Amino acid sequence: MTRPRLLDLYGGEQGAAEGYRRAGFDVLSVDIEPLDGPGPLVVADALTFLREHGHEFAAIHASPPCQSESDLRHRTGYDYTDWLAPTLAALASYTVPWVVENVDSTTQLPGALILCGSEFGLTVVTQDGVRRTLRRHRRFGSNVWLWGAGGDACSGRPIVGVYGTGGGGQMTRGYKATLAEAREVMEMPWASRAGVSEAIPPAYTEFVGRQLMAALGEVAA
Ligand SMILES: C[S@@+](CC[C@H](N)C(=O)[O-])C[C@H]1O[C@@H](n2cnc3c(N)ncnc32)[C@H](O)[C@@H]1O
């Protein structure tokens, strides 16, 4: 059976892409940087590639850089480029199933599905001997209706965050994973520190991807 083709824009080190592969898609990632990952990647500008090749794909995913949408912008004071608005505008003309992912603090995806690692049993025993649950809230906007995974269950549990650079330990934003812990809890053993910090865990997009498959009439979700 042929696998439907999915275009993965702003692919990074392919956390999202890997989840769509698990769901049964044949995935091509596009990134402006020549990054390593488990699948094929074209080095190009995402929206230019979408304009030229978008019609060749059965479904589209986009993870535009999120700095303009994150709480970080308040702390740093930098004026970050908004990649989300032009990406949403470009996708609006597509009738194939599409998904745009971003941080949960964005105001540009109102009412969109929010997923957390706690909904997928993503845990790791950290170097202090504690089993911690991945707290990573990401928002998924789509032109198809997406159902949730049961609801965030991270509050009240020991949690681990995957962000930034350097080693693990207790930080102002809670316990920060070492690279080894981050790779394990995100299920991305191939990833670099920078790549895993920017990624979506494959478990999230496997869950979303099965729903896109159902929307395409390929399989029951
Ligand atoms: C949030 S990260 C993507 C994470 C990835 N989807 C994953 O799950 O592993 C955003 C990515 O956008 C890429 N990027 C930035 N500007 C771009 C552009 N104009 N075209 C394509 N990719 C771009 C960055 O290099 C970075 O890898």
Short mmCIF file of C-alpha atoms in Angstrom, two decimals, residues 32-127:
data_model
loop_
_atom_site.label_atom_id
_atom_site.label_comp_id
_atom_site.label_asym_id
_atom_site.label_seq_id
_atom_site.Cartn_x
_atom_site.Cartn_y
_atom_site.Cartn_z
CA ILE A 32 16.34 26.56 5.96
CA GLU A 33 19.25 24.78 7.71
CA PRO A 34 20.89 21.50 6.55
CA LEU A 35 19.91 19.60 9.72
CA ASP A 36 20.26 15.88 10.39
CA GLY A 37 17.28 13.70 11.18
CA PRO A 38 15.92 10.22 10.57
CA GLY A 39 14.25 11.08 7.24
CA PRO A 40 14.74 13.13 4.05
CA LEU A 41 15.10 16.92 4.33
CA VAL A 42 15.20 19.59 1.62
CA VAL A 43 17.07 22.81 2.44
CA ALA A 44 14.77 25.63 1.33
CA ASP A 45 12.59 28.46 2.54
CA ALA A 46 9.39 26.84 3.85
CA LEU A 47 6.84 29.16 2.26
CA THR A 48 8.65 29.25 -1.09
CA PHE A 49 8.73 25.43 -1.13
CA LEU A 50 5.05 25.34 -0.16
CA ARG A 51 4.15 27.69 -3.02
CA GLU A 52 6.08 25.61 -5.56
CA HIS A 53 5.38 22.05 -4.33
CA GLY A 54 2.48 22.15 -1.86
CA HIS A 55 0.06 20.70 -4.44
CA GLU A 56 2.15 17.47 -4.56
CA PHE A 57 1.23 16.44 -0.99
CA ALA A 58 -1.80 14.78 0.64
CA ALA A 59 -1.31 16.64 3.94
CA ILE A 60 0.84 19.47 5.33
CA HIS A 61 2.34 20.19 8.75
CA ALA A 62 4.11 23.42 9.77
CA SER A 63 6.10 24.28 12.92
CA PRO A 64 7.16 27.91 12.32
CA PRO A 65 9.72 29.40 14.74
CA CYS A 66 7.85 30.36 17.90
CA GLN A 67 9.99 33.09 19.51
CA SER A 68 7.49 35.85 18.63
CA GLU A 69 4.72 33.81 20.31
CA SER A 70 6.59 32.69 23.41
CA ASP A 71 6.83 34.26 26.86
CA LEU A 72 10.56 34.60 26.10
CA ARG A 73 9.91 37.77 24.13
CA HIS A 74 8.76 39.53 27.31
CA ARG A 75 11.95 38.49 29.13
CA THR A 76 14.45 39.33 26.38
CA GLY A 77 12.68 42.40 25.00
CA TYR A 78 13.71 41.39 21.45
CA ASP A 79 11.40 42.06 18.53
CA TYR A 80 11.13 38.60 16.94
CA THR A 81 9.81 37.93 13.42
CA ASP A 82 6.28 36.59 13.36
CA TRP A 83 6.47 33.40 11.24
CA LEU A 84 3.11 32.08 12.32
CA ALA A 85 0.85 34.68 10.64
CA PRO A 86 2.30 34.28 7.10
CA THR A 87 2.29 30.50 7.50
CA LEU A 88 -1.39 30.46 8.47
CA ALA A 89 -2.17 32.83 5.58
CA ALA A 90 -0.32 30.59 3.10
CA LEU A 91 -2.09 27.44 4.31
CA ALA A 92 -5.56 29.02 4.21
CA SER A 93 -5.88 28.31 0.48
CA TYR A 94 -5.21 24.55 0.91
CA THR A 95 -8.06 22.06 1.12
CA VAL A 96 -5.86 19.04 1.99
CA PRO A 97 -5.61 18.43 5.76
CA TRP A 98 -3.08 20.79 7.34
CA VAL A 99 -1.78 21.37 10.86
CA VAL A 100 0.15 24.31 12.32
CA GLU A 101 1.91 23.83 15.65
CA ASN A 102 3.14 26.46 18.07
CA VAL A 103 3.68 27.22 21.74
CA ASP A 104 0.58 27.35 23.92
CA SER A 105 1.16 31.05 24.72
CA THR A 106 0.36 32.11 21.16
CA THR A 107 -2.83 34.11 20.67
CA GLN A 108 -2.97 33.27 16.96
CA LEU A 109 -4.45 29.77 17.38
CA PRO A 110 -7.47 30.40 19.61
CA GLY A 111 -9.33 27.27 20.65
CA ALA A 112 -6.71 24.99 19.11
CA LEU A 113 -5.92 21.59 20.58
CA ILE A 114 -3.21 21.65 23.29
CA LEU A 115 -1.14 18.50 23.87
CA CYS A 116 1.24 17.70 26.76
CA GLY A 117 3.75 14.90 27.31
CA SER A 118 1.75 13.77 30.35
CA GLU A 119 -1.04 12.62 28.01
CA PHE A 120 1.30 10.18 26.29
CA GLY A 121 3.09 8.70 29.30
CA LEU A 122 6.36 10.44 28.36
CA THR A 123 8.54 10.07 31.47
CA VAL A 124 12.21 9.68 32.35
CA VAL A 125 14.15 8.88 35.51
CA THR A 126 16.42 11.90 35.89
CA GLN A 127 19.91 12.00 37.39
#
